[in-house]
Amino acid sequence: MEDLRQKMGVMSQTICPTSRTPSDENLKAQNNGKEEKIQLRREISLMNGICLIVGNMIGSGIFVSPKGVLMHSHSYGLSLLIWAMGGIFSVFGALCYAELGTTIPKSGASYAYILESFGGFLAFIRLWTSILLIEPASQAVISLTFANYLVEAFYPTCQPPYDAIRLIAAACLCMLIFINCACVKWGTLVQDIFTFAKLMSLFLIIIVGLVKIATGETKSFDSPFEGSSTDPGAIALALYSALFSYSGWDTLNFVTEEIKNPERNLPLAIAISMPIVTIIYLLTNVAYYVVLDMPSLLASDAVAVTFGNAVLGPFKWIIPVSVAMSCYGGLNASIIAASRLFFVGAREGHLPNSLSLIHLQRYTPIPALLFNGLMGLIFLCVEDVFQLINYFSFSYWLYVGLSVAGLIYLRITQPDRHRPVKLSLFFPIIYCLCSLFLVIVPLYGDTINSLIGIGIALSGVPVYYMAIYLPDERRPKFIRKLNDFTTRSAQMLFYCCLTEFDTETEAQPGGKAQ
């Protein structure tokens, strides 16, 4: 037993060393005697970045409910055209984020970009909405979907027990929190493995579809545009459904400070990931359309499972397992992104200082990760957590649109700023106009839920005024005392220390042109 423990310790140290090597000390000594800064390490490679983006974009949606586009477009041809348009539009947004991510080299994605462009108030509202609703609710939903598909094989004729699903979802969430607390490389390794696994399952679906086409089963595409909807409202809803499936392309921008050579790898990861996801979405839908008729597609609650039952025979169990694995990888990417959002928010003074602590040896934001996990567990206790998703369907596009508007604003106010990637203004302008449309659609089509979401966001206004806007001497004393107490306690309990953004990354040689 003791030998096993020693071997595990050596393996852990090899994969993710937690103490400085002699070479690290020598490098520090040679660096003009400067003290080594305690900050997040750049451990995310180009491949890790691609897997983060692809793994978060391809969630359970393409397996479970790609029927939203077909339901509103009413034809196979128009639905595929809308899927392609959604991919092109998402490429526009991703390109804008490539410029923003290399111009503002901070983690936090839209929060950091809104803060830099429009100031603290709008950035805090974005952060407040994420803490109170967006991140914990979405993670709870993903973990519940994972648990449902994991146990589906054991309950083929009935609903699985409510408590079993919640406990498995909680265990999944806790396991991923532990992995990401232990080591950044462990988190990216999990992401790489599960991204490749979900791609393999999608390739299986695509290959089956292509074989069917090669054998002449193309009846569904004899008249692909027959019956297509001509109602602009229906087409708009179809496009909205497609774009929601493409969301997640901003994941890598949440961890900009941890990317190796971000000026090269951030835009390159985006440029590689977006075509991969778009092509996979199109080919997967073609495979669905070849095998299943339209009534079967629209009636199914899990299209990929229905597809597997129709063509995979004794291997149909692969699809539910693939959905579970897809959810697991998507949840891991969401945890990585959300914890960095909370970390950066605390470092900017918008959240308690304790959330900006990192471990002295592992260089992971443990308090932010644990806070993220705690919020997710709280939301798992909400019986109808899926209803909460409806409250923020518009806010994703609102904050992304504000970020891209910030790109245009910074172009005007800071024209000489160093920009390793510089797009034509055509891309951000078109994207902002389309984002405005995507904000209006849910307000019009789902007014009550959207207004509730707006109310949740506005509940952060008094918090901002009391805890951030007021000068220190006018703030309630208990806020400062509580902040100091939690910071000291977290430092002692988790062996962490405060860290600041490395300003040297913004002042590189050949930086701002004067």
Coordinates of C-alpha atoms in Angstrom, one line a residue:
M1 CA 0.0 0.0 0.0
E2 CA 2.8 2.4 0.9
D3 CA 4.6 1.6 -2.4
L4 CA 1.3 2.4 -4.3
R5 CA 1.1 5.8 -2.5
Q6 CA 4.7 6.6 -3.4
K7 CA 4.1 5.7 -7.1
M8 CA 0.9 7.8 -7.2
G9 CA 2.9 10.7 -5.7
V10 CA 5.6 10.4 -8.3
M11 CA 3.1 10.2 -11.1
S12 CA 1.2 13.3 -9.7
Q13 CA 4.5 15.2 -9.5
T14 CA 5.5 14.2 -13.0
I15 CA 2.2 15.3 -14.5
C16 CA 1.8 18.4 -12.5
P17 CA 4.9 19.4 -10.4
T18 CA 3.9 21.4 -7.3
S19 CA 7.3 22.7 -6.3
R20 CA 9.9 24.7 -8.1
T21 CA 12.7 22.9 -9.8
P22 CA 16.4 23.9 -9.4
S23 CA 16.3 25.2 -13.0
D24 CA 13.4 27.5 -12.0
E25 CA 15.5 29.0 -9.2
N26 CA 18.4 29.5 -11.6
L27 CA 16.2 31.2 -14.1
K28 CA 14.9 33.5 -11.3
A29 CA 18.4 34.3 -10.2
Q30 CA 19.5 35.1 -13.7
N31 CA 16.5 37.5 -14.2
N32 CA 18.3 40.5 -12.7
G33 CA 17.6 39.1 -9.2
K34 CA 13.9 39.8 -9.6
E35 CA 11.5 37.9 -7.3
E36 CA 9.3 35.5 -9.2
K37 CA 5.7 36.7 -9.3
I38 CA 2.9 34.6 -8.0
Q39 CA 0.4 34.6 -10.8
L40 CA -1.5 32.1 -13.1
R41 CA 0.9 30.1 -15.2
R42 CA 0.8 30.0 -19.0
E43 CA 0.1 26.2 -19.4
I44 CA -2.6 26.1 -22.1
S45 CA -1.2 25.1 -25.4
L46 CA -2.7 25.6 -28.9
M47 CA -4.2 22.1 -28.8
N48 CA -5.6 22.7 -25.3
G49 CA -7.2 25.9 -26.6
I50 CA -8.8 24.2 -29.6
C51 CA -10.2 21.5 -27.4
L52 CA -11.6 24.1 -24.9
I53 CA -13.4 25.9 -27.7
V54 CA -14.7 22.8 -29.6
G55 CA -15.5 21.0 -26.3
N56 CA -17.6 23.9 -25.0
M57 CA -19.3 24.6 -28.4
I58 CA -20.3 21.0 -29.0
G59 CA -22.4 20.3 -25.9
S60 CA -25.4 18.0 -25.6
G61 CA -27.4 20.2 -28.0
I62 CA -26.3 18.6 -31.3
F63 CA -27.1 15.1 -29.8
V64 CA -30.3 16.0 -28.1
S65 CA -32.3 18.8 -29.7
P66 CA -31.1 20.0 -33.1
K67 CA -34.8 19.9 -34.2
G68 CA -35.4 23.6 -33.3
V69 CA -34.0 24.8 -36.6
L70 CA -36.0 22.3 -38.6
M71 CA -39.2 23.0 -36.6
H72 CA -39.2 26.6 -37.7
S73 CA -37.7 26.3 -41.2
H74 CA -40.0 23.4 -42.3
S75 CA -37.5 22.0 -44.8
Y76 CA -34.2 20.2 -44.9
G77 CA -32.6 22.5 -47.4
L78 CA -33.5 25.7 -45.6
S79 CA -32.5 24.3 -42.2
L80 CA -29.0 23.4 -43.5
L81 CA -28.7 26.9 -45.0
I82 CA -29.6 28.4 -41.6
W83 CA -27.0 26.1 -39.9
A84 CA -24.4 27.4 -42.3
M85 CA -25.5 31.1 -41.7
G86 CA -25.2 30.5 -38.0
G87 CA -21.7 29.2 -38.4
I88 CA -20.6 32.2 -40.5
F89 CA -22.1 34.6 -38.0
S90 CA -20.3 32.9 -35.2
V91 CA -17.1 33.2 -37.1
F92 CA -17.6 37.0 -37.3
G93 CA -18.0 37.1 -33.5
A94 CA -15.0 34.8 -32.9
L95 CA -12.8 37.0 -35.1
C96 CA -13.8 40.1 -33.2
Y97 CA -12.9 38.3 -30.0
A98 CA -9.5 37.3 -31.5
E99 CA -8.8 41.0 -31.8
L100 CA -10.2 41.8 -28.4
G101 CA -8.3 39.0 -26.8
T102 CA -4.9 40.1 -28.2
T103 CA -5.6 43.8 -27.7
I104 CA -6.8 43.4 -24.0
P105 CA -4.6 40.5 -22.8
K106 CA -6.7 39.8 -19.7
S107 CA -8.8 36.7 -18.8
G108 CA -12.5 37.2 -18.2
A109 CA -13.7 37.5 -21.9
S110 CA -16.7 39.9 -22.1
Y111 CA -16.4 41.1 -18.5
A112 CA -12.8 42.3 -19.1
Y113 CA -13.7 43.9 -22.5
I114 CA -16.7 45.7 -21.2
L115 CA -14.7 46.9 -18.2
E116 CA -12.0 48.2 -20.4
S117 CA -14.4 49.9 -22.9
F118 CA -17.3 51.1 -20.8
G119 CA -16.2 51.1 -17.2
G120 CA -17.0 49.3 -14.0
F121 CA -20.8 49.6 -13.8
L122 CA -21.8 47.6 -16.9
A123 CA -19.0 45.1 -16.3
F124 CA -20.2 44.5 -12.7
I125 CA -23.8 43.9 -14.0
R126 CA -22.4 41.3 -16.4
L127 CA -20.5 39.7 -13.5
W128 CA -23.5 39.9 -11.2
T129 CA -25.7 38.1 -13.7
S130 CA -23.2 35.4 -14.2
I131 CA -22.8 34.7 -10.5
L132 CA -26.4 34.9 -9.6
L133 CA -27.8 33.0 -12.6
I134 CA -25.9 32.2 -15.8
E135 CA -23.0 30.1 -14.7
P136 CA -24.4 28.1 -11.8
A137 CA -27.7 27.5 -13.6
S138 CA -26.1 26.4 -16.9
Q139 CA -23.6 24.1 -15.0
A140 CA -26.5 22.6 -13.0
V141 CA -28.4 21.8 -16.2
I142 CA -25.3 20.3 -17.9
S143 CA -24.5 18.1 -14.9
L144 CA -28.2 16.9 -14.7
T145 CA -28.2 16.1 -18.4
F146 CA -24.9 14.1 -17.9
A147 CA -26.5 12.2 -15.0
N148 CA -29.7 11.5 -16.9
Y149 CA -27.9 9.9 -19.9
L150 CA -25.4 8.1 -17.7
V151 CA -28.2 6.1 -15.9
E152 CA -30.6 5.9 -18.8
A153 CA -29.5 2.3 -19.6
F154 CA -30.4 1.2 -16.1
Y155 CA -34.0 2.5 -16.4
P156 CA -35.1 1.7 -20.0
T157 CA -38.8 1.7 -19.2
C158 CA -39.2 4.4 -16.5
Q159 CA -37.9 7.6 -15.2
P160 CA -34.7 7.2 -13.1
P161 CA -35.0 8.2 -9.4
Y162 CA -34.9 12.0 -8.8
D163 CA -32.4 11.8 -5.9
A164 CA -30.1 9.5 -7.8
I165 CA -29.9 11.9 -10.7
R166 CA -29.1 14.9 -8.4
L167 CA -26.5 13.0 -6.4
I168 CA -24.7 11.8 -9.6
A169 CA -24.8 15.4 -11.0
A170 CA -23.3 16.7 -7.7
A171 CA -20.6 14.1 -7.8
C172 CA -19.7 15.0 -11.4
L173 CA -19.5 18.7 -10.5
C174 CA -17.4 18.0 -7.4
M175 CA -15.0 15.7 -9.2
L176 CA -14.3 18.3 -11.9
I177 CA -13.9 21.1 -9.3
F178 CA -11.3 18.9 -7.6
I179 CA -9.4 18.1 -10.8
N180 CA -9.2 21.8 -11.7
C181 CA -8.1 22.8 -8.2
A182 CA -5.3 20.2 -8.3
C183 CA -3.7 21.3 -11.5
V184 CA -4.4 23.3 -14.7
K185 CA -2.9 20.5 -16.8
W186 CA -5.3 18.0 -15.3
G187 CA -8.2 20.1 -16.3
T188 CA -6.9 20.6 -19.8
L189 CA -6.1 16.9 -20.1
V190 CA -9.7 16.0 -19.1
Q191 CA -10.9 18.5 -21.7
D192 CA -8.7 17.1 -24.5
I193 CA -9.8 13.5 -23.8
F194 CA -13.6 14.2 -23.7
T195 CA -13.4 16.5 -26.7
F196 CA -11.8 13.8 -28.8
A197 CA -14.3 11.3 -27.5
K198 CA -17.3 13.4 -28.5
L199 CA -15.8 14.0 -31.9
M200 CA -15.4 10.3 -32.4
S201 CA -19.0 9.7 -31.6
L202 CA -20.1 12.5 -34.0
F203 CA -17.8 11.1 -36.7
L204 CA -19.6 7.7 -36.2
I205 CA -23.0 9.5 -36.9
I206 CA -21.5 11.3 -39.9
I207 CA -20.0 8.1 -41.4
V208 CA -23.3 6.3 -41.1
G209 CA -25.0 9.1 -42.9
L210 CA -22.4 9.3 -45.7
V211 CA -22.7 5.5 -46.2
K212 CA -26.5 5.8 -46.5
I213 CA -26.0 8.6 -49.1
A214 CA -23.4 6.5 -51.0
T215 CA -25.9 3.6 -51.2
G216 CA -28.5 5.9 -52.7
E217 CA -30.7 6.7 -49.7
T218 CA -31.2 10.3 -50.6
K219 CA -35.0 10.5 -50.6
S220 CA -35.0 13.3 -48.0
F221 CA -33.0 15.5 -50.4
D222 CA -35.0 15.0 -53.6
S223 CA -36.8 18.3 -53.0
P224 CA -34.8 19.8 -50.2
F225 CA -36.5 23.2 -50.1
E226 CA -40.1 22.0 -50.6
G227 CA -42.4 23.4 -47.9
S228 CA -39.8 26.0 -46.7
S229 CA -41.1 28.6 -44.4
T230 CA -41.4 32.1 -45.8
D231 CA -42.4 33.7 -42.6
P232 CA -39.6 36.1 -41.5
G233 CA -40.4 35.5 -37.8
A234 CA -40.1 31.7 -38.1
I235 CA -36.8 32.0 -40.0
A236 CA -35.5 34.4 -37.3
L237 CA -36.4 31.8 -34.6
A238 CA -34.7 29.1 -36.6
L239 CA -31.6 31.2 -36.9
Y240 CA -31.7 32.0 -33.1
S241 CA -31.9 28.2 -32.4
A242 CA -28.9 27.6 -34.6
L243 CA -26.8 30.4 -33.0
F244 CA -27.6 29.2 -29.5
S245 CA -26.0 25.8 -30.5
Y246 CA -22.9 27.7 -31.7
S247 CA -22.5 29.6 -28.4
G248 CA -19.3 28.9 -26.5
W249 CA -16.7 30.1 -29.0
D250 CA -15.6 32.7 -26.5
T251 CA -14.4 30.1 -23.9
L252 CA -10.7 30.6 -24.6
N253 CA -10.9 34.3 -24.0
F254 CA -11.8 33.5 -20.4
V255 CA -8.3 32.1 -19.8
T256 CA -6.2 34.5 -22.0
E257 CA -3.6 35.0 -19.2
E258 CA -2.9 31.2 -19.1
I259 CA -2.4 30.7 -22.9
K260 CA 1.1 30.1 -24.1
N261 CA 2.0 32.8 -26.7
P262 CA -1.6 34.2 -26.7
E263 CA -0.9 36.7 -29.6
R264 CA -0.4 33.6 -31.8
N265 CA -2.3 30.8 -30.2
L266 CA -5.6 32.6 -29.3
P267 CA -6.5 33.7 -32.9
L268 CA -5.1 30.5 -34.3
A269 CA -7.2 28.3 -32.0
I270 CA -10.3 30.3 -32.9
A271 CA -9.5 30.1 -36.7
I272 CA -9.1 26.3 -36.5
S273 CA -12.0 25.6 -34.1
M274 CA -14.8 27.5 -35.9
P275 CA -14.6 25.7 -39.3
I276 CA -14.4 22.3 -37.5
V277 CA -17.5 22.9 -35.5
T278 CA -19.5 24.4 -38.4
I279 CA -18.6 21.4 -40.7
I280 CA -19.4 18.9 -38.0
Y281 CA -22.8 20.5 -37.3
L282 CA -23.7 20.5 -41.0
L283 CA -22.7 16.9 -41.7
T284 CA -24.3 15.6 -38.5
N285 CA -27.6 17.2 -39.5
V286 CA -27.3 15.7 -43.0
A287 CA -26.8 12.3 -41.3
Y288 CA -30.0 12.8 -39.2
Y289 CA -32.0 13.9 -42.2
V290 CA -30.9 10.9 -44.3
V291 CA -31.8 8.3 -41.6
L292 CA -34.9 9.9 -40.0
D293 CA -38.0 11.3 -41.6
M294 CA -39.3 14.8 -40.5
P295 CA -42.1 13.5 -38.2
S296 CA -39.6 11.3 -36.3
L297 CA -37.1 14.1 -36.0
L298 CA -39.7 16.6 -34.7
A299 CA -41.2 14.1 -32.3
S300 CA -37.9 13.0 -30.7
D301 CA -36.7 14.4 -27.4
A302 CA -33.2 13.1 -28.1
V303 CA -32.5 13.0 -31.9
A304 CA -29.2 11.2 -31.6
V305 CA -30.7 8.4 -29.5
T306 CA -33.5 7.9 -32.0
F307 CA -30.8 7.9 -34.7
G308 CA -28.8 5.2 -32.8
N309 CA -31.9 3.1 -32.2
A310 CA -32.6 3.1 -35.9
V311 CA -29.2 2.2 -37.3
L312 CA -26.7 1.1 -34.7
G313 CA -28.5 -2.1 -33.5
P314 CA -26.7 -3.7 -30.5
F315 CA -24.3 -0.7 -30.4
K316 CA -27.1 1.8 -29.8
W317 CA -25.8 2.3 -26.2
I318 CA -22.9 4.3 -27.7
I319 CA -25.1 7.4 -28.2
P320 CA -26.3 7.9 -24.6
V321 CA -22.8 7.3 -23.4
S322 CA -21.5 9.9 -26.0
V323 CA -24.1 12.4 -24.8
A324 CA -22.9 11.9 -21.2
M325 CA -19.3 12.3 -22.2
S326 CA -20.1 15.4 -24.2
C327 CA -21.8 16.9 -21.2
Y328 CA -18.8 16.0 -19.0
G329 CA -16.4 17.8 -21.3
G330 CA -18.7 20.8 -21.7
L331 CA -19.1 21.1 -17.9
N332 CA -15.3 21.0 -17.5
A333 CA -14.9 23.8 -20.0
S334 CA -17.6 25.8 -18.3
I335 CA -16.0 25.4 -14.8
I336 CA -12.6 26.6 -16.2
A337 CA -14.2 29.6 -17.8
A338 CA -16.5 30.6 -14.9
S339 CA -13.8 30.3 -12.2
R340 CA -11.5 32.6 -14.2
L341 CA -14.4 35.1 -14.6
F342 CA -14.8 35.2 -10.8
F343 CA -11.1 35.4 -10.3
V344 CA -10.7 38.4 -12.6
G345 CA -13.8 40.1 -11.1
A346 CA -12.3 39.8 -7.6
R347 CA -8.9 41.1 -8.8
E348 CA -10.6 44.1 -10.3
G349 CA -12.4 44.8 -7.0
H350 CA -15.9 43.7 -8.0
L351 CA -15.9 40.6 -5.8
P352 CA -14.4 39.7 -2.5
N353 CA -10.6 39.6 -2.5
S354 CA -10.6 36.0 -1.4
L355 CA -11.8 34.9 -4.9
S356 CA -8.6 36.4 -6.4
L357 CA -6.3 34.1 -4.4
I358 CA -4.2 31.4 -6.1
H359 CA -2.4 28.4 -4.6
L360 CA 1.2 29.1 -3.8
Q361 CA 2.4 25.9 -5.5
R362 CA -0.3 24.7 -7.9
Y363 CA -1.0 28.2 -9.3
T364 CA -4.8 27.4 -9.5
P365 CA -7.5 29.8 -8.4
I366 CA -8.8 27.4 -5.7
P367 CA -11.2 29.8 -3.9
A368 CA -12.8 30.9 -7.2
L369 CA -13.2 27.2 -8.2
L370 CA -14.8 26.2 -4.9
F371 CA -17.1 29.2 -5.0
N372 CA -18.2 28.2 -8.5
G373 CA -18.8 24.6 -7.3
L374 CA -20.8 25.8 -4.3
M375 CA -23.1 27.9 -6.5
G376 CA -23.6 24.9 -8.8
L377 CA -24.5 22.6 -5.9
I378 CA -27.0 25.2 -4.6
F379 CA -28.7 25.3 -8.0
L380 CA -28.8 21.5 -8.1
C381 CA -31.2 21.8 -5.2
V382 CA -33.6 23.9 -7.3
E383 CA -36.3 21.4 -8.6
D384 CA -37.0 23.2 -11.9
V385 CA -33.5 24.5 -12.6
F386 CA -34.2 24.1 -16.4
Q387 CA -36.7 26.9 -16.1
L388 CA -33.9 29.3 -15.0
I389 CA -32.2 29.0 -18.4
N390 CA -35.1 30.9 -19.9
Y391 CA -34.4 33.9 -17.8
F392 CA -31.1 34.7 -19.5
S393 CA -31.5 33.6 -23.2
F394 CA -31.1 37.2 -24.3
S395 CA -28.3 38.2 -22.0
Y396 CA -25.6 36.1 -23.7
W397 CA -26.0 38.1 -26.9
L398 CA -26.3 41.4 -25.0
Y399 CA -23.0 41.0 -23.3
V400 CA -21.2 39.6 -26.3
G401 CA -22.7 42.5 -28.4
L402 CA -21.5 45.0 -25.9
S403 CA -18.0 43.5 -26.0
V404 CA -17.8 43.8 -29.8
A405 CA -19.2 47.4 -29.5
G406 CA -16.3 48.0 -27.2
L407 CA -14.0 47.0 -30.0
I408 CA -15.4 49.7 -32.2
Y409 CA -15.3 52.2 -29.3
L410 CA -11.6 51.5 -28.6
R411 CA -10.8 51.8 -32.3
I412 CA -12.2 55.4 -32.1
T413 CA -10.8 56.4 -28.7
Q414 CA -7.5 54.6 -28.8
P415 CA -6.5 54.4 -32.5
D416 CA -2.8 53.9 -31.8
R417 CA -3.2 51.0 -29.3
H418 CA -1.1 47.9 -30.1
R419 CA -3.3 45.4 -32.0
P420 CA -1.6 42.1 -33.0
V421 CA -4.9 41.2 -34.8
K422 CA -6.8 44.0 -36.5
L423 CA -10.0 43.4 -38.5
S424 CA -11.9 45.5 -40.9
L425 CA -14.7 47.4 -39.0
F426 CA -17.1 45.6 -41.3
F427 CA -17.0 42.5 -39.1
P428 CA -17.8 44.2 -35.7
I429 CA -20.4 46.5 -37.1
I430 CA -22.3 43.6 -38.8
Y431 CA -22.0 41.6 -35.6
C432 CA -23.3 44.4 -33.4
L433 CA -26.4 44.9 -35.6
C434 CA -27.1 41.1 -35.6
S435 CA -26.6 41.0 -31.8
L436 CA -29.2 43.7 -31.4
F437 CA -31.6 41.6 -33.4
L438 CA -30.8 38.6 -31.1
V439 CA -31.5 40.6 -28.0
I440 CA -34.9 41.8 -29.4
V441 CA -36.1 38.3 -30.5
P442 CA -36.4 36.8 -27.0
L443 CA -37.8 40.0 -25.6
Y444 CA -40.5 39.8 -28.2
G445 CA -41.1 36.0 -28.2
D446 CA -40.6 35.3 -24.4
T447 CA -41.3 38.6 -22.8
I448 CA -42.1 37.5 -19.2
N449 CA -39.0 35.3 -18.8
S450 CA -36.8 38.0 -20.4
L451 CA -38.1 40.7 -18.0
I452 CA -37.4 38.4 -15.1
G453 CA -33.9 38.1 -16.3
I454 CA -33.5 41.9 -16.6
G455 CA -34.9 42.2 -13.1
I456 CA -32.2 39.8 -11.8
A457 CA -29.5 41.8 -13.6
L458 CA -30.8 45.1 -12.2
S459 CA -30.8 43.7 -8.7
G460 CA -27.0 44.2 -8.8
V461 CA -27.4 48.0 -9.0
P462 CA -27.8 48.6 -5.2
V463 CA -25.0 46.1 -4.5
Y464 CA -22.7 48.0 -6.9
Y465 CA -23.6 51.3 -5.2
M466 CA -23.1 50.1 -1.7
A467 CA -20.0 47.9 -2.1
I468 CA -18.1 49.4 -5.0
Y469 CA -19.2 52.9 -6.0
L470 CA -19.2 54.5 -2.5
P471 CA -15.7 55.5 -1.2
D472 CA -14.2 53.2 1.4
E473 CA -15.0 55.4 4.3
R474 CA -18.7 55.6 3.4
R475 CA -19.2 51.9 2.8
P476 CA -20.8 49.8 5.5
K477 CA -18.0 48.7 7.9
F478 CA -19.2 45.1 7.9
I479 CA -18.4 44.8 4.2
R480 CA -14.7 45.5 4.7
K481 CA -14.5 43.4 7.9
L482 CA -16.2 40.4 6.1
N483 CA -13.9 40.9 3.1
D484 CA -10.8 40.9 5.3
F485 CA -11.9 37.9 7.4
T486 CA -12.7 35.7 4.3
T487 CA -9.5 36.7 2.6
R488 CA -7.3 35.8 5.7
S489 CA -9.3 32.6 6.3
A490 CA -9.0 31.5 2.7
Q491 CA -5.2 32.2 2.7
M492 CA -4.7 30.0 5.7
L493 CA -7.1 27.3 4.7
F494 CA -6.1 26.9 1.1
Y495 CA -2.4 27.9 1.2
C496 CA -3.1 30.8 -1.2
C497 CA -2.0 34.4 -1.7
L498 CA -3.3 37.4 -3.5
T499 CA -2.2 38.1 -7.1
E500 CA -2.3 41.0 -9.5
F501 CA -2.5 41.2 -13.3
D502 CA 1.0 41.2 -14.8
T503 CA 1.2 44.7 -16.3
E504 CA 4.3 43.7 -18.2
T505 CA 2.1 41.8 -20.7
E506 CA 0.6 45.1 -21.7
A507 CA 3.9 46.8 -22.2
Q508 CA 5.8 44.5 -24.5
P509 CA 8.4 45.7 -27.0
G510 CA 6.7 47.2 -29.9
G511 CA 3.6 47.8 -27.7
K512 CA 1.4 50.9 -28.1
A513 CA 2.4 53.0 -31.0
Q514 CA 2.7 56.6 -30.0

